[in-house]
Tab-separated table of C-alpha atoms in Angstrom:
chain	number	residue	atom	x	y	z
A	1	UNK	CA	-4.848	-3.681	11.891
A	2	UNK	CA	-2.055	-4.985	14.101
A	3	UNK	CA	1.145	-6.672	12.890
A	4	UNK	CA	3.480	-8.069	15.508
A	5	UNK	CA	6.527	-10.266	15.932
A	6	UNK	CA	5.436	-13.791	16.880
A	7	UNK	CA	7.463	-14.575	19.977
A	8	UNK	CA	6.853	-11.119	21.417
A	9	UNK	CA	3.055	-11.079	21.224
A	10	UNK	CA	2.894	-11.191	25.028
A	11	UNK	CA	4.744	-7.896	25.241
A	12	UNK	CA	1.610	-6.135	24.041
A	13	UNK	CA	-0.879	-5.767	26.875
A	14	UNK	CA	-4.225	-6.127	25.114
A	15	UNK	CA	-6.357	-5.664	28.227
A	16	UNK	CA	-8.162	-2.785	26.571
A	17	UNK	CA	-9.054	-5.155	23.728
A	18	UNK	CA	-10.152	-8.020	25.968
A	19	UNK	CA	-12.459	-5.809	27.974
A	20	UNK	CA	-14.086	-4.002	25.084
A	21	UNK	CA	-13.892	-6.368	22.123
A	22	UNK	CA	-15.345	-9.636	20.975
A	23	UNK	CA	-13.135	-12.127	19.146
A	24	UNK	CA	-14.101	-13.473	15.741
A	25	UNK	CA	-11.980	-16.547	15.161
A	26	UNK	CA	-12.608	-18.361	11.913
A	27	UNK	CA	-10.408	-20.740	9.957
A	28	UNK	CA	-8.063	-17.840	9.205
A	29	UNK	CA	-5.083	-17.268	11.531
A	30	UNK	CA	-6.148	-13.608	11.521
A	31	UNK	CA	-8.236	-12.607	14.531
A	32	UNK	CA	-10.819	-9.844	14.410
A	33	UNK	CA	-11.964	-7.923	17.484
A	34	UNK	CA	-15.018	-5.678	17.454
A	35	UNK	CA	-16.286	-3.386	20.127
A	36	UNK	CA	-16.580	0.119	21.461
A	37	UNK	CA	-13.837	2.338	22.802
A	38	UNK	CA	-14.638	5.718	24.324
A	39	UNK	CA	-17.948	5.817	22.451
A	40	UNK	CA	-16.422	4.896	19.081
A	41	UNK	CA	-17.105	1.619	17.267
A	42	UNK	CA	-13.773	0.023	16.411
A	43	UNK	CA	-12.671	-3.154	14.629
A	44	UNK	CA	-9.156	-4.513	15.183
A	45	UNK	CA	-7.605	-7.330	13.142
A	46	UNK	CA	-4.516	-9.155	14.406
A	47	UNK	CA	-2.417	-10.732	11.685
A	48	UNK	CA	-0.199	-13.808	12.130
A	49	UNK	CA	3.099	-13.214	13.902
A	50	UNK	CA	6.019	-12.469	11.619
A	51	UNK	CA	9.460	-13.968	11.981
A	52	UNK	CA	12.968	-12.548	11.533
A	53	UNK	CA	13.237	-14.227	8.166
A	54	UNK	CA	14.028	-12.099	5.085
A	55	UNK	CA	11.933	-14.568	3.060
A	56	UNK	CA	8.810	-15.194	5.174
A	57	UNK	CA	6.503	-18.019	4.060
A	58	UNK	CA	3.898	-17.137	1.456
A	59	UNK	CA	1.001	-18.023	3.738
A	60	UNK	CA	1.892	-15.151	6.085
A	61	UNK	CA	1.877	-12.661	3.209
A	62	UNK	CA	-1.413	-14.129	2.006
A	63	UNK	CA	-2.937	-13.729	5.463
A	64	UNK	CA	-1.816	-10.115	5.740
A	65	UNK	CA	-3.380	-9.471	2.345
A	66	UNK	CA	-6.540	-11.326	3.387
A	67	UNK	CA	-6.804	-9.320	6.595
A	68	UNK	CA	-7.520	-6.172	4.569
A	69	UNK	CA	-10.772	-7.728	3.333
A	70	UNK	CA	-11.802	-8.288	6.956
A	71	UNK	CA	-11.924	-4.495	7.435
A	72	UNK	CA	-14.393	-3.431	4.749
A	73	UNK	CA	-13.985	-1.040	3.017
A	74	UNK	CA	-10.410	-1.054	4.356
A	75	UNK	CA	-8.269	-0.500	7.470
A	76	UNK	CA	-7.601	3.046	8.617
A	77	UNK	CA	-4.247	2.191	10.172
A	78	UNK	CA	-1.624	-0.560	10.237
A	79	UNK	CA	-0.022	-0.727	13.672
A	80	UNK	CA	3.446	-2.279	13.488
A	81	UNK	CA	4.313	-3.533	16.970
A	82	UNK	CA	7.952	-3.139	17.960
A	83	UNK	CA	8.898	-4.220	21.512
A	84	UNK	CA	11.451	-1.889	23.074
A	85	UNK	CA	12.960	-4.729	25.129
A	86	UNK	CA	14.950	-5.987	22.147
A	87	UNK	CA	16.861	-4.585	19.197
A	88	UNK	CA	15.160	-4.114	15.855
A	89	UNK	CA	17.553	-5.852	13.460
A	90	UNK	CA	18.179	-5.805	9.738
A	91	UNK	CA	16.477	-9.211	9.488
A	92	UNK	CA	13.403	-7.792	11.212
A	93	UNK	CA	13.239	-4.912	8.747
A	94	UNK	CA	13.677	-7.113	5.670
A	95	UNK	CA	11.036	-9.560	6.894
A	96	UNK	CA	8.523	-6.793	7.548
A	97	UNK	CA	9.159	-5.119	4.188
A	98	UNK	CA	8.651	-8.462	2.440
A	99	UNK	CA	5.382	-9.097	4.274
A	100	UNK	CA	4.048	-5.651	3.382
A	101	UNK	CA	5.105	-5.865	-0.270
A	102	UNK	CA	1.787	-7.335	-1.578
A	103	UNK	CA	0.005	-4.241	-0.232
A	104	UNK	CA	2.110	-1.947	-2.485
A	105	UNK	CA	3.993	1.192	-1.459
A	106	UNK	CA	0.721	3.037	-0.829
A	107	UNK	CA	0.252	1.129	2.416
A	108	UNK	CA	3.029	3.032	4.192
A	109	UNK	CA	0.917	6.194	4.277
A	110	UNK	CA	-1.389	4.271	6.623
A	111	UNK	CA	1.284	2.732	8.878
A	112	UNK	CA	2.330	3.653	12.402
A	113	UNK	CA	4.960	2.069	14.648
A	114	UNK	CA	3.613	1.116	18.070
A	115	UNK	CA	6.397	0.683	20.611
A	116	UNK	CA	5.467	-1.673	23.451
A	117	UNK	CA	7.160	-2.190	26.813
A	118	UNK	CA	7.980	1.495	27.013
A	119	UNK	CA	8.727	0.947	30.718
A	120	UNK	CA	12.067	-0.600	29.762
A	121	UNK	CA	13.584	2.757	28.883
A	122	UNK	CA	12.233	4.353	32.084
A	123	UNK	CA	12.300	8.130	31.711
A	124	UNK	CA	14.611	8.140	28.694
A	125	UNK	CA	12.948	9.979	25.763
A	126	UNK	CA	11.899	7.586	23.021
A	127	UNK	CA	13.732	9.805	20.520
A	128	UNK	CA	17.009	8.897	22.245
A	129	UNK	CA	16.108	5.221	21.990
A	130	UNK	CA	15.410	5.584	18.255
A	131	UNK	CA	18.794	7.227	17.656
A	132	UNK	CA	20.569	4.563	19.695
A	133	UNK	CA	18.874	1.675	17.867
A	134	UNK	CA	20.343	2.631	14.525
A	135	UNK	CA	19.457	2.788	10.845
A	136	UNK	CA	17.078	-0.206	10.619
A	137	UNK	CA	14.526	1.225	13.027
A	138	UNK	CA	15.026	4.707	11.611
A	139	UNK	CA	14.354	3.417	8.090
A	140	UNK	CA	11.125	1.774	9.256
A	141	UNK	CA	9.976	4.981	10.925
A	142	UNK	CA	10.834	6.978	7.817
A	143	UNK	CA	8.678	4.684	5.672
A	144	UNK	CA	5.855	5.224	8.185
A	145	UNK	CA	6.154	8.984	7.897
A	146	UNK	CA	7.827	9.106	11.345
A	147	UNK	CA	4.516	8.216	12.993
A	148	UNK	CA	4.858	6.284	16.244
A	149	UNK	CA	3.368	5.868	19.691
A	150	UNK	CA	4.709	4.388	22.929
A	151	UNK	CA	2.731	2.177	25.313
A	152	UNK	CA	4.003	1.654	28.845
A	153	UNK	CA	2.413	-1.597	29.954
A	154	UNK	CA	2.619	-0.979	33.684
A	155	UNK	CA	1.517	2.636	33.583
A	156	UNK	CA	-1.594	3.390	35.646
A	157	UNK	CA	-2.764	5.824	32.956
A	158	UNK	CA	-3.051	3.081	30.333
A	159	UNK	CA	-6.431	4.318	29.075
A	160	UNK	CA	-4.937	7.781	28.573
A	161	UNK	CA	-2.157	6.286	26.437
A	162	UNK	CA	-4.705	4.481	24.270
A	163	UNK	CA	-6.753	7.672	23.846
A	164	UNK	CA	-3.611	9.447	22.677
A	165	UNK	CA	-2.990	6.596	20.230
A	166	UNK	CA	-6.520	6.923	18.841
A	167	UNK	CA	-6.057	10.658	18.390
A	168	UNK	CA	-2.881	10.079	16.365
A	169	UNK	CA	-4.777	7.566	14.229
A	170	UNK	CA	-7.600	10.057	13.647
A	171	UNK	CA	-5.109	12.743	12.611
A	172	UNK	CA	-3.485	10.326	10.158
A	173	UNK	CA	-6.851	9.318	8.659
A	174	UNK	CA	-7.707	12.993	8.103
A	175	UNK	CA	-4.387	13.515	6.368
A	176	UNK	CA	-4.937	10.443	4.155
A	177	UNK	CA	-8.578	11.410	3.559
A	178	UNK	CA	-9.816	7.941	4.294
A	179	UNK	CA	-8.805	4.332	4.720
A	180	UNK	CA	-6.458	2.028	2.828
A	181	UNK	CA	-7.995	0.109	-0.062
A	182	UNK	CA	-6.563	-2.329	-2.570
A	183	UNK	CA	-7.085	-1.285	-6.156
A	184	UNK	CA	-8.468	-4.127	-8.290
A	185	UNK	CA	-6.149	-5.311	-11.016
A	186	UNK	CA	-7.349	-4.458	-14.509
A	187	UNK	CA	-6.948	-7.296	-16.956
A	188	UNK	CA	-5.558	-6.346	-20.348
A	189	UNK	CA	-7.441	-7.916	-23.210
A	190	UNK	CA	-5.206	-9.678	-25.748
A	191	UNK	CA	-5.052	-8.196	-29.261
A	192	UNK	CA	-5.854	-10.797	-31.882
A	193	UNK	CA	-4.074	-11.026	-35.268
A	194	UNK	CA	-7.160	-9.875	-37.205
A	195	UNK	CA	-7.375	-6.801	-34.972
A	196	UNK	CA	-3.766	-5.921	-35.779
A	197	UNK	CA	-4.522	-6.040	-39.533
A	198	UNK	CA	-7.601	-3.896	-39.042
A	199	UNK	CA	-5.564	-1.285	-37.174
A	200	UNK	CA	-2.915	-1.212	-39.919
A	201	UNK	CA	-5.648	-0.757	-42.526
A	202	UNK	CA	-7.086	2.153	-40.566
A	203	UNK	CA	-3.617	3.695	-40.337
A	204	UNK	CA	-3.296	3.625	-44.138
A	205	UNK	CA	-6.775	5.054	-44.745
A	206	UNK	CA	-6.371	7.972	-42.369
A	207	UNK	CA	-2.864	8.791	-43.540
A	208	UNK	CA	-4.030	8.976	-47.154
A	209	UNK	CA	-6.956	11.142	-46.075
A	210	UNK	CA	-4.593	13.569	-44.363
A	211	UNK	CA	-2.355	13.760	-47.448
A	212	UNK	CA	-5.340	14.613	-49.649
A	213	UNK	CA	-6.459	17.361	-47.270
A	214	UNK	CA	-3.028	18.980	-47.212
A	215	UNK	CA	-2.612	18.828	-50.989
A	216	UNK	CA	-6.074	20.329	-51.474
A	217	UNK	CA	-5.248	23.168	-49.099
A	218	UNK	CA	-2.064	23.877	-51.090
A	219	UNK	CA	-4.004	23.897	-54.373
A	220	UNK	CA	-2.286	20.843	-55.726
A	221	UNK	CA	-3.634	17.643	-57.088
A	222	UNK	CA	-3.109	14.769	-54.704
A	223	UNK	CA	-0.487	12.323	-55.821
A	224	UNK	CA	-1.222	8.749	-56.497
A	225	UNK	CA	-1.601	6.945	-53.184
A	226	UNK	CA	1.574	5.221	-52.227
A	227	UNK	CA	2.173	2.561	-49.705
A	228	UNK	CA	2.542	4.605	-46.495
A	229	UNK	CA	4.935	3.676	-43.800
A	230	UNK	CA	3.057	2.049	-40.980
A	231	UNK	CA	4.556	2.124	-37.515
A	232	UNK	CA	4.543	-1.355	-36.120
A	233	UNK	CA	3.858	-1.795	-32.464
A	234	UNK	CA	6.680	-2.916	-30.263
A	235	UNK	CA	4.229	-4.549	-27.910
A	236	UNK	CA	0.565	-5.373	-27.669
A	237	UNK	CA	-0.012	-2.253	-25.591
A	238	UNK	CA	1.707	-0.008	-28.155
A	239	UNK	CA	-1.006	-0.095	-30.832
A	240	UNK	CA	-2.304	3.425	-31.561
A	241	UNK	CA	-4.738	4.632	-34.238
A	242	UNK	CA	-3.892	8.164	-35.445
A	243	UNK	CA	-6.543	10.846	-35.175
A	244	UNK	CA	-7.672	13.082	-38.026
A	245	UNK	CA	-5.498	16.029	-36.964
A	246	UNK	CA	-2.337	16.886	-38.819
A	247	UNK	CA	0.476	18.574	-36.938
A	248	UNK	CA	3.186	20.577	-38.761
A	249	UNK	CA	6.335	21.716	-37.004
A	250	UNK	CA	8.068	24.697	-38.630
A	251	UNK	CA	11.589	25.739	-37.622
């Protein structure tokens, strides 16, 4: 899956996609490419361009979320395109973090930064560029597990660069033991008033049963049942029925 900044989409030379992939354009702004690269069947989904806006529109976040379903059972990698020809700002970082938020923190284990226009730094090591850019880019790389790759658009060995990219993706997939999937939300069933009364009744019955067992073990007659203290739940999810075990702590 590819996420890129809108006005810099042309900085990513997708010739290797155009030659080997077929577009699937539906009503969704997401675009899916399918094809074969170096003998491997690959699907690539391009998401809508993201803007340097700390509060991107909801439809972009919805499309990014929708794009996951276009890669059943799930994408193996999220490629975050960062063009080297411009600075990666704090606004860029905040916008990207906001867009990725619906996918939860788990998504970052499947992310990789893809630097485009690597020709702009000539023979300067990309590590020097990362240090020079500052904390915003470094924070993004840290969230991605410091995984990145550089594409030089005018390099004659373009296919070699892409093969190296695929190898990094394969290594990441092995480390993650699979692709990224969205866990379905489990709906909590509401607890009705009559269920609460039934639980309280069960509390009383079991507590009295435990008292009788202890008194019998001590050779004493059980006392007249008294109204036991029943712990009331602080929330609907805090309702617990005690088991038949009795735990004694001796100091």
